[in-house]
Amino acid sequence: MIDNETLPVEYMGGKPLCMNQYYQILSSCRIPGPKRDSIVNYAKGKKQSRHITVVHNFQFFELDVYNSDGSPLTTDQIFIQLEKIWNTSLQTNKEPIGILTTNHRNSWAKAYNNLLKDKTNKESVRTIEKSICTVCLDAPMPRVSEDIYKSRVAAQMLHGGGSRWNSGNRWFDKTLQFIIAEDGSCGLVYEHAPSEGPPIVALLDHIVEYTKKPELVRSPMIPLPMPKKLRFNITPEIKNDIEKAKQNLNMMYGHACPTYESASLRMFRLGRTDTIRSASIESLKFVQSMDSPDKSDQVKTDLLRRATQAHREYTDMAIRGNAIDRHLLGLKLQAIEDLVSIPELFMDTAYAVAMHFNLSTSQVPAKTDCVMCFGPVVPDGYGICYNPMDEHINFAISAFNSCADTNAAQMAHYLEKALLDMRSLLQSTPKSKL
């Protein structure tokens, strides 16, 4: 019916609805452009697509889903072909070429044109774009508790979990991507440009109902060709594009944001504060290790020790007047006061990002069992004040109700979980000393 565009017309309030979106979701793909993206629909061509693409461990395959006589492959046949793909793509050290599709559209457009300069790459990309849909066979995700399992699955379906997990096991420009996790969870992510949600939901409803019916067609006794692996020639420039895409994706999901901690400058007359930048390379390595099943507790403890030491060293620099933030602030204010042009450094995007403290923290010790509180310093940030006591730590966490991206209660939950995880880690390595 989709091929012939003869689906029954849907109605809303007695009025007929346009069915065109149904005919745009199969064999279609979004193409990045330097100024504007475009949508290609290969279902409209004279020669319709007969294959899907399958990706496993960042490796793409072309899988024909029709027999030579034009009949569709049976469930058993498709399973056999998927098993072949699985067994020939067990290597986990491949470049995640699909991560390029997560990048900013302008950056992806440049990388796309660079990628297609190579004939082999161009043929592989065209095969993906022309496919009916993409099936993503994902690697295992980090284990989580049952109460947040569904949230983790939702994140996996939406974005793959970041560059360390399955975000490179996608081609996000493809209209339909069906995702199957190793634990049996499954879902779909779709590119929004060709269609709104209702046609996609209707398609999923049809798939679910279809799978409930017994398959009456017997698999033909004919050998099936090995699915074709799509090759990519990764030049140094393409590898650089991949690394940039990884970094950009991780800035959106699970990133170490600019973090402010107050450092007292009362060692100096009339001294107020400077900034301890708590987010460091060492702290990031430790945090990443906590989610890595490949890292032993001893390795994690060593990374925690290094992160703690790096924090102590920066704190010592800050309280002795050797931090950077107040120095730079003084230079900026001096330029404004002297009515001279502000140095380019202060106009740079990197400086603006570095000064946007999503996490503003302060330790305010007190002998009494209390805690001070303050608000966030940016609209999409958190304010966290804490008082370390002998047997516990008091925290006050604030966020603006007007910001949909922050949630103080949720932050409190994950902060507590992180602290308990760290306690368990240290208890498992009793000789550890920070």
PDB file of C-alpha atoms in Angstrom, residues 39-303:
ATOM      1  CA  ILE A  39      15.561  15.209   1.935  1.00  0.00           C
ATOM      2  CA  VAL A  40      15.964  12.447  -0.630  1.00  0.00           C
ATOM      3  CA  ASN A  41      13.315   9.770  -1.073  1.00  0.00           C
ATOM      4  CA  TYR A  42      14.525   6.818  -3.101  1.00  0.00           C
ATOM      5  CA  ALA A  43      11.117   5.146  -2.871  1.00  0.00           C
ATOM      6  CA  LYS A  44       9.989   7.598  -5.542  1.00  0.00           C
ATOM      7  CA  GLY A  45      12.555   6.423  -8.086  1.00  0.00           C
ATOM      8  CA  LYS A  46      12.096   3.935 -10.896  1.00  0.00           C
ATOM      9  CA  LYS A  47      14.240   1.376  -9.079  1.00  0.00           C
ATOM     10  CA  GLN A  48      13.039   0.968  -5.516  1.00  0.00           C
ATOM     11  CA  SER A  49      15.335  -0.087  -2.703  1.00  0.00           C
ATOM     12  CA  ARG A  50      15.512  -3.784  -1.872  1.00  0.00           C
ATOM     13  CA  HIS A  51      17.877  -3.578   1.081  1.00  0.00           C
ATOM     14  CA  ILE A  52      18.227  -2.321   4.623  1.00  0.00           C
ATOM     15  CA  THR A  53      21.435  -1.320   6.367  1.00  0.00           C
ATOM     16  CA  VAL A  54      22.543  -3.021   9.555  1.00  0.00           C
ATOM     17  CA  VAL A  55      25.172  -1.569  11.888  1.00  0.00           C
ATOM     18  CA  HIS A  56      26.985  -3.468  14.628  1.00  0.00           C
ATOM     19  CA  ASN A  57      30.100  -2.316  16.481  1.00  0.00           C
ATOM     20  CA  PHE A  58      30.208   0.767  14.206  1.00  0.00           C
ATOM     21  CA  GLN A  59      30.361  -1.472  11.090  1.00  0.00           C
ATOM     22  CA  PHE A  60      27.701  -1.061   8.393  1.00  0.00           C
ATOM     23  CA  PHE A  61      26.292  -3.820   6.179  1.00  0.00           C
ATOM     24  CA  GLU A  62      23.948  -3.947   3.208  1.00  0.00           C
ATOM     25  CA  LEU A  63      21.298  -6.627   3.719  1.00  0.00           C
ATOM     26  CA  ASP A  64      18.963  -7.498   0.842  1.00  0.00           C
ATOM     27  CA  VAL A  65      15.505  -8.258   2.233  1.00  0.00           C
ATOM     28  CA  TYR A  66      14.041  -9.671  -0.992  1.00  0.00           C
ATOM     29  CA  ASN A  67      14.699 -13.012  -2.650  1.00  0.00           C
ATOM     30  CA  SER A  68      15.691 -13.216  -6.295  1.00  0.00           C
ATOM     31  CA  ASP A  69      12.052 -13.949  -7.227  1.00  0.00           C
ATOM     32  CA  GLY A  70      10.926 -10.704  -5.606  1.00  0.00           C
ATOM     33  CA  SER A  71       9.414 -12.274  -2.489  1.00  0.00           C
ATOM     34  CA  PRO A  72      10.387 -10.761   0.871  1.00  0.00           C
ATOM     35  CA  LEU A  73      12.725 -12.678   3.132  1.00  0.00           C
ATOM     36  CA  THR A  74      11.026 -14.658   5.872  1.00  0.00           C
ATOM     37  CA  THR A  75      11.712 -14.098   9.546  1.00  0.00           C
ATOM     38  CA  ASP A  76      14.017 -17.119   9.648  1.00  0.00           C
ATOM     39  CA  GLN A  77      15.970 -15.871   6.638  1.00  0.00           C
ATOM     40  CA  ILE A  78      16.417 -12.423   8.138  1.00  0.00           C
ATOM     41  CA  PHE A  79      17.588 -13.977  11.405  1.00  0.00           C
ATOM     42  CA  ILE A  80      20.191 -16.054   9.561  1.00  0.00           C
ATOM     43  CA  GLN A  81      21.472 -12.957   7.758  1.00  0.00           C
ATOM     44  CA  LEU A  82      21.623 -10.901  10.950  1.00  0.00           C
ATOM     45  CA  GLU A  83      23.532 -13.711  12.631  1.00  0.00           C
ATOM     46  CA  LYS A  84      26.069 -13.640   9.799  1.00  0.00           C
ATOM     47  CA  ILE A  85      26.504  -9.904  10.272  1.00  0.00           C
ATOM     48  CA  TRP A  86      26.894 -10.280  14.023  1.00  0.00           C
ATOM     49  CA  ASN A  87      29.546 -12.972  13.745  1.00  0.00           C
ATOM     50  CA  THR A  88      31.617 -11.033  11.203  1.00  0.00           C
ATOM     51  CA  SER A  89      31.605  -7.727  13.107  1.00  0.00           C
ATOM     52  CA  LEU A  90      32.768  -8.682  16.580  1.00  0.00           C
ATOM     53  CA  GLN A  91      35.763  -6.334  16.454  1.00  0.00           C
ATOM     54  CA  THR A  92      35.229  -3.334  18.706  1.00  0.00           C
ATOM     55  CA  ASN A  93      38.135  -1.158  17.575  1.00  0.00           C
ATOM     56  CA  LYS A  94      36.535   0.318  14.463  1.00  0.00           C
ATOM     57  CA  GLU A  95      36.163   4.052  13.886  1.00  0.00           C
ATOM     58  CA  PRO A  96      32.576   5.163  14.694  1.00  0.00           C
ATOM     59  CA  ILE A  97      31.882   6.744  11.310  1.00  0.00           C
ATOM     60  CA  GLY A  98      28.216   7.228  12.276  1.00  0.00           C
ATOM     61  CA  ILE A  99      29.200   9.679  15.016  1.00  0.00           C
ATOM     62  CA  LEU A 100      29.679  12.263  12.261  1.00  0.00           C
ATOM     63  CA  THR A 101      25.896  12.466  11.869  1.00  0.00           C
ATOM     64  CA  THR A 102      25.558  13.743  15.458  1.00  0.00           C
ATOM     65  CA  ASN A 103      27.550  16.888  14.772  1.00  0.00           C
ATOM     66  CA  HIS A 104      26.257  20.405  14.184  1.00  0.00           C
ATOM     67  CA  ARG A 105      24.704  20.472  10.728  1.00  0.00           C
ATOM     68  CA  ASN A 106      27.212  22.947   9.276  1.00  0.00           C
ATOM     69  CA  SER A 107      30.147  20.930  10.605  1.00  0.00           C
ATOM     70  CA  TRP A 108      28.588  17.690   9.385  1.00  0.00           C
ATOM     71  CA  ALA A 109      28.045  19.207   5.925  1.00  0.00           C
ATOM     72  CA  LYS A 110      31.755  19.966   5.614  1.00  0.00           C
ATOM     73  CA  ALA A 111      32.731  16.511   6.868  1.00  0.00           C
ATOM     74  CA  TYR A 112      30.150  14.940   4.537  1.00  0.00           C
ATOM     75  CA  ASN A 113      31.648  16.588   1.465  1.00  0.00           C
ATOM     76  CA  ASN A 114      35.101  15.533   2.598  1.00  0.00           C
ATOM     77  CA  LEU A 115      33.916  11.970   3.182  1.00  0.00           C
ATOM     78  CA  LEU A 116      32.411  11.683  -0.294  1.00  0.00           C
ATOM     79  CA  LYS A 117      35.628  12.661  -2.051  1.00  0.00           C
ATOM     80  CA  ASP A 118      36.636   9.011  -1.810  1.00  0.00           C
ATOM     81  CA  LYS A 119      34.802   6.712  -4.247  1.00  0.00           C
ATOM     82  CA  THR A 120      34.485   3.825  -1.784  1.00  0.00           C
ATOM     83  CA  ASN A 121      33.150   6.115   0.930  1.00  0.00           C
ATOM     84  CA  LYS A 122      30.647   7.643  -1.478  1.00  0.00           C
ATOM     85  CA  GLU A 123      29.310   4.233  -2.495  1.00  0.00           C
ATOM     86  CA  SER A 124      28.924   3.203   1.151  1.00  0.00           C
ATOM     87  CA  VAL A 125      27.151   6.426   2.120  1.00  0.00           C
ATOM     88  CA  ARG A 126      24.781   6.156  -0.845  1.00  0.00           C
ATOM     89  CA  THR A 127      23.952   2.573   0.150  1.00  0.00           C
ATOM     90  CA  ILE A 128      22.981   3.769   3.630  1.00  0.00           C
ATOM     91  CA  GLU A 129      20.935   6.657   2.263  1.00  0.00           C
ATOM     92  CA  LYS A 130      19.056   4.461  -0.231  1.00  0.00           C
ATOM     93  CA  SER A 131      18.245   1.704   2.259  1.00  0.00           C
ATOM     94  CA  ILE A 132      14.668   1.120   3.362  1.00  0.00           C
ATOM     95  CA  CYS A 133      15.689   1.652   6.984  1.00  0.00           C
ATOM     96  CA  THR A 134      18.592   1.013   9.348  1.00  0.00           C
ATOM     97  CA  VAL A 135      18.792  -1.647  12.040  1.00  0.00           C
ATOM     98  CA  CYS A 136      21.226  -0.916  14.897  1.00  0.00           C
ATOM     99  CA  LEU A 137      22.529  -3.895  16.863  1.00  0.00           C
ATOM    100  CA  ASP A 138      23.885  -2.184  19.964  1.00  0.00           C
ATOM    101  CA  ALA A 139      26.714  -3.068  22.308  1.00  0.00           C
ATOM    102  CA  PRO A 140      25.926  -3.460  26.037  1.00  0.00           C
ATOM    103  CA  MET A 141      25.141  -0.317  28.004  1.00  0.00           C
ATOM    104  CA  PRO A 142      26.209   0.353  31.620  1.00  0.00           C
ATOM    105  CA  ARG A 143      24.180  -1.536  34.193  1.00  0.00           C
ATOM    106  CA  VAL A 144      21.834   0.574  36.282  1.00  0.00           C
ATOM    107  CA  SER A 145      19.356  -0.033  39.071  1.00  0.00           C
ATOM    108  CA  GLU A 146      15.870  -1.164  38.190  1.00  0.00           C
ATOM    109  CA  ASP A 147      14.239   2.137  39.133  1.00  0.00           C
ATOM    110  CA  ILE A 148      16.157   4.067  36.440  1.00  0.00           C
ATOM    111  CA  TYR A 149      16.444   1.261  33.877  1.00  0.00           C
ATOM    112  CA  LYS A 150      13.688   2.667  31.678  1.00  0.00           C
ATOM    113  CA  SER A 151      15.323   6.086  31.698  1.00  0.00           C
ATOM    114  CA  ARG A 152      18.607   4.535  30.587  1.00  0.00           C
ATOM    115  CA  VAL A 153      16.856   2.645  27.785  1.00  0.00           C
ATOM    116  CA  ALA A 154      15.132   5.842  26.668  1.00  0.00           C
ATOM    117  CA  ALA A 155      18.499   7.604  26.510  1.00  0.00           C
ATOM    118  CA  GLN A 156      19.945   4.703  24.518  1.00  0.00           C
ATOM    119  CA  MET A 157      17.139   4.917  21.992  1.00  0.00           C
ATOM    120  CA  LEU A 158      17.317   8.698  21.731  1.00  0.00           C
ATOM    121  CA  HIS A 159      21.051   9.270  21.385  1.00  0.00           C
ATOM    122  CA  GLY A 160      22.918   6.029  22.044  1.00  0.00           C
ATOM    123  CA  GLY A 161      24.429   7.063  25.352  1.00  0.00           C
ATOM    124  CA  GLY A 162      27.376   9.086  24.065  1.00  0.00           C
ATOM    125  CA  SER A 163      30.502   8.411  22.057  1.00  0.00           C
ATOM    126  CA  ARG A 164      31.772   5.796  24.533  1.00  0.00           C
ATOM    127  CA  TRP A 165      28.705   3.643  24.004  1.00  0.00           C
ATOM    128  CA  ASN A 166      26.380   3.475  20.994  1.00  0.00           C
ATOM    129  CA  SER A 167      26.024   6.971  19.541  1.00  0.00           C
ATOM    130  CA  GLY A 168      28.472   5.983  16.796  1.00  0.00           C
ATOM    131  CA  ASN A 169      26.353   2.911  16.050  1.00  0.00           C
ATOM    132  CA  ARG A 170      23.830   5.096  14.227  1.00  0.00           C
ATOM    133  CA  TRP A 171      23.253   7.098  11.066  1.00  0.00           C
ATOM    134  CA  PHE A 172      21.069   9.838  12.502  1.00  0.00           C
ATOM    135  CA  ASP A 173      20.200  11.302   9.094  1.00  0.00           C
ATOM    136  CA  LYS A 174      18.334   8.094   8.245  1.00  0.00           C
ATOM    137  CA  THR A 175      14.585   8.536   8.691  1.00  0.00           C
ATOM    138  CA  LEU A 176      14.005   5.200  10.428  1.00  0.00           C
ATOM    139  CA  GLN A 177      16.463   3.461  12.722  1.00  0.00           C
ATOM    140  CA  PHE A 178      15.351   0.400  14.652  1.00  0.00           C
ATOM    141  CA  ILE A 179      17.525  -0.246  17.712  1.00  0.00           C
ATOM    142  CA  ILE A 180      18.011  -3.610  19.400  1.00  0.00           C
ATOM    143  CA  ALA A 181      19.987  -3.814  22.631  1.00  0.00           C
ATOM    144  CA  GLU A 182      21.814  -6.896  23.865  1.00  0.00           C
ATOM    145  CA  ASP A 183      19.466  -7.175  26.843  1.00  0.00           C
ATOM    146  CA  GLY A 184      16.434  -7.397  24.556  1.00  0.00           C
ATOM    147  CA  SER A 185      15.179  -3.839  24.885  1.00  0.00           C
ATOM    148  CA  CYS A 186      14.342  -2.251  21.570  1.00  0.00           C
ATOM    149  CA  GLY A 187      13.025   0.948  20.089  1.00  0.00           C
ATOM    150  CA  LEU A 188      13.203   3.397  17.247  1.00  0.00           C
ATOM    151  CA  VAL A 189      14.722   6.795  16.616  1.00  0.00           C
ATOM    152  CA  TYR A 190      13.595   8.777  13.606  1.00  0.00           C
ATOM    153  CA  GLU A 191      14.706  11.880  11.740  1.00  0.00           C
ATOM    154  CA  HIS A 192      11.946  14.447  12.126  1.00  0.00           C
ATOM    155  CA  ALA A 193      12.127  16.260   8.789  1.00  0.00           C
ATOM    156  CA  PRO A 194      10.083  13.854   6.606  1.00  0.00           C
ATOM    157  CA  SER A 195       7.249  13.153   9.041  1.00  0.00           C
ATOM    158  CA  GLU A 196       5.462  14.034  12.260  1.00  0.00           C
ATOM    159  CA  GLY A 197       5.005  11.537  15.063  1.00  0.00           C
ATOM    160  CA  PRO A 198       1.577   9.980  14.295  1.00  0.00           C
ATOM    161  CA  PRO A 199       2.631   8.173  11.089  1.00  0.00           C
ATOM    162  CA  ILE A 200       5.658   6.763  12.910  1.00  0.00           C
ATOM    163  CA  VAL A 201       3.492   5.559  15.788  1.00  0.00           C
ATOM    164  CA  ALA A 202       1.050   4.007  13.338  1.00  0.00           C
ATOM    165  CA  LEU A 203       3.959   2.188  11.694  1.00  0.00           C
ATOM    166  CA  LEU A 204       5.130   0.864  15.062  1.00  0.00           C
ATOM    167  CA  ASP A 205       1.608  -0.251  15.950  1.00  0.00           C
ATOM    168  CA  HIS A 206       1.478  -2.168  12.674  1.00  0.00           C
ATOM    169  CA  ILE A 207       4.856  -3.802  13.364  1.00  0.00           C
ATOM    170  CA  VAL A 208       3.835  -4.896  16.867  1.00  0.00           C
ATOM    171  CA  GLU A 209       0.564  -6.376  15.627  1.00  0.00           C
ATOM    172  CA  TYR A 210       2.316  -8.059  12.703  1.00  0.00           C
ATOM    173  CA  THR A 211       4.822  -9.788  14.971  1.00  0.00           C
ATOM    174  CA  LYS A 212       1.978 -11.313  16.990  1.00  0.00           C
ATOM    175  CA  LYS A 213       0.738 -13.261  13.969  1.00  0.00           C
ATOM    176  CA  PRO A 214       2.265 -16.636  13.100  1.00  0.00           C
ATOM    177  CA  GLU A 215       4.319 -16.633   9.927  1.00  0.00           C
ATOM    178  CA  LEU A 216       2.657 -18.969   7.439  1.00  0.00           C
ATOM    179  CA  VAL A 217       5.237 -18.646   4.671  1.00  0.00           C
ATOM    180  CA  ARG A 218       7.944 -21.302   4.649  1.00  0.00           C
ATOM    181  CA  SER A 219      11.507 -20.192   4.039  1.00  0.00           C
ATOM    182  CA  PRO A 220      12.667 -21.153   0.534  1.00  0.00           C
ATOM    183  CA  MET A 221      15.467 -23.707   0.438  1.00  0.00           C
ATOM    184  CA  ILE A 222      17.926 -21.470  -1.359  1.00  0.00           C
ATOM    185  CA  PRO A 223      21.265 -20.203  -0.068  1.00  0.00           C
ATOM    186  CA  LEU A 224      21.461 -16.526   0.745  1.00  0.00           C
ATOM    187  CA  PRO A 225      24.469 -14.403  -0.180  1.00  0.00           C
ATOM    188  CA  MET A 226      26.601 -12.956   2.579  1.00  0.00           C
ATOM    189  CA  PRO A 227      25.467  -9.405   3.443  1.00  0.00           C
ATOM    190  CA  LYS A 228      27.863  -6.894   1.951  1.00  0.00           C
ATOM    191  CA  LYS A 229      30.066  -4.992   4.366  1.00  0.00           C
ATOM    192  CA  LEU A 230      30.270  -1.282   3.599  1.00  0.00           C
ATOM    193  CA  ARG A 231      33.843  -0.042   3.534  1.00  0.00           C
ATOM    194  CA  PHE A 232      35.130   3.352   4.593  1.00  0.00           C
ATOM    195  CA  ASN A 233      38.589   4.736   3.947  1.00  0.00           C
ATOM    196  CA  ILE A 234      39.409   6.827   7.007  1.00  0.00           C
ATOM    197  CA  THR A 235      41.885   9.572   6.141  1.00  0.00           C
ATOM    198  CA  PRO A 236      43.555  11.662   8.869  1.00  0.00           C
ATOM    199  CA  GLU A 237      41.138  14.485   8.055  1.00  0.00           C
ATOM    200  CA  ILE A 238      38.098  12.216   8.435  1.00  0.00           C
ATOM    201  CA  LYS A 239      39.493  10.824  11.690  1.00  0.00           C
ATOM    202  CA  ASN A 240      39.851  14.385  12.948  1.00  0.00           C
ATOM    203  CA  ASP A 241      36.206  15.050  12.013  1.00  0.00           C
ATOM    204  CA  ILE A 242      35.198  11.939  13.957  1.00  0.00           C
ATOM    205  CA  GLU A 243      37.117  13.053  17.046  1.00  0.00           C
ATOM    206  CA  LYS A 244      35.528  16.505  16.918  1.00  0.00           C
ATOM    207  CA  ALA A 245      32.072  14.949  16.609  1.00  0.00           C
ATOM    208  CA  LYS A 246      32.793  12.771  19.660  1.00  0.00           C
ATOM    209  CA  GLN A 247      33.798  15.804  21.698  1.00  0.00           C
ATOM    210  CA  ASN A 248      30.764  17.810  20.606  1.00  0.00           C
ATOM    211  CA  LEU A 249      28.381  14.976  21.443  1.00  0.00           C
ATOM    212  CA  ASN A 250      29.905  14.449  24.875  1.00  0.00           C
ATOM    213  CA  MET A 251      29.429  18.149  25.600  1.00  0.00           C
ATOM    214  CA  MET A 252      25.690  17.551  25.377  1.00  0.00           C
ATOM    215  CA  TYR A 253      25.422  14.247  27.242  1.00  0.00           C
ATOM    216  CA  GLY A 254      27.332  13.377  30.360  1.00  0.00           C
ATOM    217  CA  HIS A 255      29.804  16.195  30.124  1.00  0.00           C
ATOM    218  CA  ALA A 256      31.955  17.857  32.746  1.00  0.00           C
ATOM    219  CA  CYS A 257      30.505  21.369  32.820  1.00  0.00           C
ATOM    220  CA  PRO A 258      32.292  24.522  34.023  1.00  0.00           C
ATOM    221  CA  THR A 259      32.237  24.169  37.808  1.00  0.00           C
ATOM    222  CA  TYR A 260      32.805  26.981  40.279  1.00  0.00           C
ATOM    223  CA  GLU A 261      33.965  26.460  43.842  1.00  0.00           C
ATOM    224  CA  SER A 262      34.671  29.422  46.035  1.00  0.00           C
ATOM    225  CA  ALA A 263      38.265  29.913  47.203  1.00  0.00           C
ATOM    226  CA  SER A 264      38.829  32.312  50.070  1.00  0.00           C
ATOM    227  CA  LEU A 265      41.452  35.022  49.501  1.00  0.00           C
ATOM    228  CA  ARG A 266      41.465  36.114  53.109  1.00  0.00           C
ATOM    229  CA  MET A 267      45.191  35.446  53.201  1.00  0.00           C
ATOM    230  CA  PHE A 268      45.327  38.898  51.594  1.00  0.00           C
ATOM    231  CA  ARG A 269      44.120  42.177  53.083  1.00  0.00           C
ATOM    232  CA  LEU A 270      40.576  42.843  51.948  1.00  0.00           C
ATOM    233  CA  GLY A 271      40.712  39.584  50.002  1.00  0.00           C
ATOM    234  CA  ARG A 272      37.398  38.072  48.944  1.00  0.00           C
ATOM    235  CA  THR A 273      37.331  35.041  46.657  1.00  0.00           C
ATOM    236  CA  ASP A 274      38.761  33.460  43.547  1.00  0.00           C
ATOM    237  CA  THR A 275      37.614  30.410  41.617  1.00  0.00           C
ATOM    238  CA  ILE A 276      38.560  26.807  42.146  1.00  0.00           C
ATOM    239  CA  ARG A 277      37.763  25.137  38.824  1.00  0.00           C
ATOM    240  CA  SER A 278      36.717  21.755  40.149  1.00  0.00           C
ATOM    241  CA  ALA A 279      36.235  20.168  36.734  1.00  0.00           C
ATOM    242  CA  SER A 280      39.662  18.923  35.725  1.00  0.00           C
ATOM    243  CA  ILE A 281      41.104  16.375  33.345  1.00  0.00           C
ATOM    244  CA  GLU A 282      41.853  14.185  36.352  1.00  0.00           C
ATOM    245  CA  SER A 283      38.324  14.410  37.752  1.00  0.00           C
ATOM    246  CA  LEU A 284      36.841  13.640  34.335  1.00  0.00           C
ATOM    247  CA  LYS A 285      38.986  10.512  33.995  1.00  0.00           C
ATOM    248  CA  PHE A 286      37.835   9.344  37.409  1.00  0.00           C
ATOM    249  CA  VAL A 287      34.156   9.938  36.670  1.00  0.00           C
ATOM    250  CA  GLN A 288      34.408   8.124  33.340  1.00  0.00           C
ATOM    251  CA  SER A 289      36.113   5.179  35.015  1.00  0.00           C
ATOM    252  CA  MET A 290      33.214   4.734  37.438  1.00  0.00           C
ATOM    253  CA  ASP A 291      30.951   3.751  34.529  1.00  0.00           C
ATOM    254  CA  SER A 292      33.531   1.523  32.892  1.00  0.00           C
ATOM    255  CA  PRO A 293      33.194  -2.230  33.515  1.00  0.00           C
ATOM    256  CA  ASP A 294      36.758  -2.640  32.225  1.00  0.00           C
ATOM    257  CA  LYS A 295      38.319  -0.688  35.108  1.00  0.00           C
ATOM    258  CA  SER A 296      39.140  -2.483  38.366  1.00  0.00           C
ATOM    259  CA  ASP A 297      38.310  -0.963  41.746  1.00  0.00           C
ATOM    260  CA  GLN A 298      42.003  -0.384  42.352  1.00  0.00           C
ATOM    261  CA  VAL A 299      42.354   1.560  39.109  1.00  0.00           C
ATOM    262  CA  LYS A 300      39.280   3.619  39.971  1.00  0.00           C
ATOM    263  CA  THR A 301      40.682   4.326  43.425  1.00  0.00           C
ATOM    264  CA  ASP A 302      43.992   5.431  41.948  1.00  0.00           C
ATOM    265  CA  LEU A 303      42.148   7.772  39.568  1.00  0.00           C
TER     266      LEU A 303
END
